[in-house]
CSV table of C-alpha atoms in Angstrom, one decimal:
chain,number,residue,atom,x,y,z
A,1,MET,CA,17.8,-12.9,13.4
A,2,ARG,CA,19.7,-10.3,11.6
A,3,TYR,CA,17.9,-6.9,11.2
A,4,LEU,CA,18.5,-4.0,8.9
A,5,VAL,CA,17.2,-0.8,10.5
A,6,ILE,CA,16.8,2.3,8.4
A,7,TYR,CA,15.6,5.7,9.6
A,8,ASP,CA,14.5,9.0,8.2
A,9,ILE,CA,14.6,11.5,11.0
A,10,THR,CA,14.7,15.2,10.5
A,11,ASP,CA,15.2,16.3,14.1
A,12,ASP,CA,18.9,16.3,14.8
A,13,ASN,CA,18.6,15.4,18.5
A,14,LEU,CA,16.1,12.7,17.9
A,15,ARG,CA,18.2,11.2,15.1
A,16,THR,CA,21.2,11.1,17.4
A,17,ALA,CA,19.1,9.5,20.2
A,18,VAL,CA,17.9,6.8,17.7
A,19,ALA,CA,21.4,6.1,16.5
A,20,GLU,CA,22.7,5.8,20.1
A,21,THR,CA,19.8,3.4,20.9
A,22,LEU,CA,20.6,1.2,18.0
A,23,LYS,CA,24.3,1.1,19.0
A,24,ASP,CA,23.2,0.2,22.6
A,25,TYR,CA,21.5,-2.9,21.1
A,26,GLY,CA,24.8,-3.9,19.5
A,27,LEU,CA,23.9,-2.9,15.9
A,28,GLN,CA,26.6,-1.7,13.5
A,29,ARG,CA,26.3,1.4,11.5
A,30,ILE,CA,26.6,0.7,7.7
A,31,GLN,CA,25.3,4.0,6.5
A,32,TYR,CA,24.6,7.4,8.1
A,33,SER,CA,20.9,6.3,8.6
A,34,ALA,CA,21.2,2.5,8.5
A,35,PHE,CA,22.3,-0.1,11.0
A,36,ILE,CA,22.5,-3.8,10.9
A,37,GLY,CA,23.0,-6.6,13.4
A,38,HIS,CA,21.5,-9.6,15.2
A,39,LEU,CA,18.6,-9.2,17.6
A,40,THR,CA,16.8,-11.9,19.6
A,41,ARG,CA,13.0,-11.6,19.6
A,42,VAL,CA,13.2,-10.2,23.2
A,43,LYS,CA,15.7,-7.5,22.1
A,44,LEU,CA,13.7,-6.7,19.0
A,45,ASN,CA,10.6,-6.2,21.1
A,46,SER,CA,12.5,-4.1,23.6
A,47,LEU,CA,14.1,-2.0,20.8
A,48,THR,CA,10.7,-1.4,19.2
A,49,VAL,CA,9.3,-0.2,22.6
A,50,ASP,CA,12.3,2.1,23.0
A,51,LEU,CA,11.9,3.5,19.5
A,52,LYS,CA,8.2,4.1,20.0
A,53,ARG,CA,9.0,6.1,23.2
A,54,LEU,CA,11.5,8.2,21.2
A,55,ILE,CA,9.4,8.8,18.1
A,56,LYS,CA,6.0,9.3,19.9
A,57,ASP,CA,3.5,10.6,17.3
A,58,LEU,CA,6.1,12.6,15.3
A,59,VAL,CA,6.3,12.4,11.6
A,60,GLU,CA,9.6,10.6,11.8
A,61,ASN,CA,10.2,7.1,10.5
A,62,VAL,CA,12.1,4.0,11.4
A,63,GLN,CA,11.8,0.7,9.6
A,64,LEU,CA,13.2,-2.7,10.7
A,65,TYR,CA,13.6,-5.5,8.2
A,66,PRO,CA,14.6,-9.0,9.1
A,67,ILE,CA,17.4,-10.2,6.7
A,68,CYS,CA,17.7,-14.0,6.6
A,69,ASP,CA,20.9,-15.6,5.6
A,70,THR,CA,19.8,-16.2,2.0
A,71,CYS,CA,18.8,-12.6,1.6
A,72,PHE,CA,22.0,-11.4,3.2
A,73,LYS,CA,24.1,-13.5,0.8
A,74,GLY,CA,22.3,-11.8,-2.1
A,75,ARG,CA,23.1,-8.2,-1.1
A,76,ARG,CA,25.1,-6.0,-3.4
A,77,GLU,CA,27.0,-2.9,-2.8
A,78,VAL,CA,28.1,-0.1,-5.1
A,79,GLY,CA,30.7,2.5,-4.0
A,80,LYS,CA,32.6,2.7,-0.7
A,81,GLN,CA,31.4,2.7,2.8
A,82,LYS,CA,32.0,6.0,4.6
A,83,ARG,CA,33.6,6.5,8.0
A,84,TYR,CA,31.3,7.9,10.6
A,85,GLU,CA,32.9,10.2,13.1
A,86,LEU,CA,31.1,10.3,16.4
A,87,LYS,CA,32.2,12.0,19.5
A,88,GLU,CA,32.0,9.4,22.3
A,89,LYS,CA,32.8,10.7,25.7
A,90,ASP,CA,36.0,12.6,25.3
A,91,LYS,CA,37.4,10.7,22.3
A,92,ILE,CA,36.5,10.6,18.7
A,93,ALA,CA,35.7,7.2,17.5
A,94,TYR,CA,35.7,6.1,13.8
A,95,PHE,CA,33.7,3.1,12.8
B,1,MET,CA,12.7,-10.6,-6.1
B,2,ARG,CA,11.9,-7.6,-3.9
B,3,TYR,CA,14.9,-5.4,-3.2
B,4,LEU,CA,15.5,-2.8,-0.6
B,5,VAL,CA,17.9,-0.1,-1.8
B,6,ILE,CA,19.5,2.2,0.7
B,7,TYR,CA,22.0,4.9,-0.1
B,8,ASP,CA,24.3,7.3,1.7
B,9,ILE,CA,25.3,10.0,-0.8
B,10,THR,CA,26.7,13.4,0.2
B,11,ASP,CA,26.7,15.0,-3.2
B,12,ASP,CA,23.3,16.6,-3.9
B,13,ASN,CA,23.3,16.1,-7.7
B,14,LEU,CA,24.5,12.6,-7.4
B,15,ARG,CA,21.9,11.7,-4.8
B,16,THR,CA,19.2,13.1,-7.0
B,17,ALA,CA,20.5,11.1,-10.0
B,18,VAL,CA,20.6,7.9,-8.0
B,19,ALA,CA,17.0,8.5,-6.7
B,20,GLU,CA,15.8,9.2,-10.3
B,21,THR,CA,17.5,6.1,-11.5
B,22,LEU,CA,15.8,4.0,-8.8
B,23,LYS,CA,12.5,5.5,-9.8
B,24,ASP,CA,13.2,4.7,-13.4
B,25,TYR,CA,13.5,1.0,-12.4
B,26,GLY,CA,10.1,1.2,-10.8
B,27,LEU,CA,11.2,1.2,-7.2
B,28,GLN,CA,9.1,3.1,-4.7
B,29,ARG,CA,10.5,5.6,-2.2
B,30,ILE,CA,9.9,4.6,1.4
B,31,GLN,CA,12.3,7.0,3.1
B,32,TYR,CA,14.4,9.9,1.9
B,33,SER,CA,17.3,7.6,1.1
B,34,ALA,CA,15.6,4.2,0.7
B,35,PHE,CA,13.6,2.6,-2.1
B,36,ILE,CA,11.9,-0.8,-2.3
B,37,GLY,CA,10.4,-2.8,-5.2
B,38,HIS,CA,10.6,-5.8,-7.4
B,39,LEU,CA,13.5,-6.4,-9.8
B,40,THR,CA,14.1,-9.2,-12.2
B,41,ARG,CA,17.7,-10.5,-12.3
B,42,VAL,CA,18.2,-8.7,-15.6
B,43,LYS,CA,17.0,-5.4,-14.2
B,44,LEU,CA,19.0,-5.9,-11.0
B,45,ASN,CA,22.1,-6.4,-13.1
B,46,SER,CA,21.3,-3.4,-15.2
B,47,LEU,CA,20.6,-1.2,-12.2
B,48,THR,CA,23.9,-2.3,-10.7
B,49,VAL,CA,25.8,-1.2,-13.8
B,50,ASP,CA,24.0,2.1,-13.9
B,51,LEU,CA,24.8,2.8,-10.3
B,52,LYS,CA,28.4,1.9,-10.8
B,53,ARG,CA,28.6,4.4,-13.7
B,54,LEU,CA,27.1,7.1,-11.4
B,55,ILE,CA,29.1,6.4,-8.3
B,56,LYS,CA,32.5,5.7,-10.1
B,57,ASP,CA,35.2,5.6,-7.5
B,58,LEU,CA,33.6,8.2,-5.2
B,59,VAL,CA,33.3,7.6,-1.5
B,60,GLU,CA,29.5,7.4,-1.8
B,61,ASN,CA,27.5,4.2,-1.0
B,62,VAL,CA,24.5,2.3,-2.2
B,63,GLN,CA,23.5,-1.1,-0.8
B,64,LEU,CA,20.9,-3.4,-2.3
B,65,TYR,CA,19.3,-6.1,-0.2
B,66,PRO,CA,17.0,-8.8,-1.5
B,67,ILE,CA,13.9,-9.1,0.8
B,68,CYS,CA,12.2,-12.4,0.5
B,69,ASP,CA,8.5,-12.7,1.3
B,70,THR,CA,9.2,-14.2,4.8
B,71,CYS,CA,11.6,-11.3,5.6
B,72,PHE,CA,9.1,-8.8,4.3
B,73,LYS,CA,6.3,-10.1,6.4
B,74,GLY,CA,8.5,-9.7,9.5
B,75,ARG,CA,9.2,-6.0,8.9
B,76,ARG,CA,8.3,-3.5,11.6
B,77,GLU,CA,7.8,0.2,11.4
B,78,VAL,CA,7.8,2.9,14.0
B,79,GLY,CA,6.5,6.4,13.4
B,80,LYS,CA,5.0,7.8,10.2
B,81,GLN,CA,6.1,7.8,6.6
B,82,LYS,CA,6.9,11.2,5.3
B,83,ARG,CA,5.8,12.7,2.1
B,84,TYR,CA,8.6,13.4,-0.4
B,85,GLU,CA,8.1,16.5,-2.5
B,86,LEU,CA,9.9,16.2,-5.8
B,87,LYS,CA,9.7,18.5,-8.7
B,88,GLU,CA,8.9,16.5,-11.8
B,89,LYS,CA,8.9,18.4,-15.0
B,90,ASP,CA,6.6,21.3,-14.3
B,91,LYS,CA,4.5,19.9,-11.5
B,92,ILE,CA,5.2,19.0,-8.0
B,93,ALA,CA,4.5,15.4,-7.2
B,94,TYR,CA,3.9,14.0,-3.7
B,95,PHE,CA,4.4,10.3,-3.1
């Protein structure tokens, strides 16, 4: 199933850790605080566990929405997608 | 249909204008840059027009995803939702 993951995290280090975790699960960044991609049930459960370990009892928030094919086809977009510059190891990657 | 609207807007004034527009359409804020709520097709079309007028050709981004009941039931949340303080007229509203 495709999942849209959105987060609202104030702490810079935690936000980076969450973004890196989402990338580790193969999700693609579509906005600064939003990723999308396919997750099996096993990976979704594992990701949820990993996120809980990161967020603990902090007032920080991550939401995961399944997006079925019908919903995905109905999406709309206004404006342009940005390019997110992230330092990865010694190079700068744009994606 | 229920819609999840997420935005990635750098310009402070534009971001505020987009948030106010989404509130005008009856959507509820669930994260700093995410709203959710029901929109008829007519309201969705109108909202899209309003957002295009705001965003113009700027490199700013808004995405609208329909979330059917089945998808909505499958959502997961990690952490706590924040309270967003917004000045509305002369009072401060928390929601």
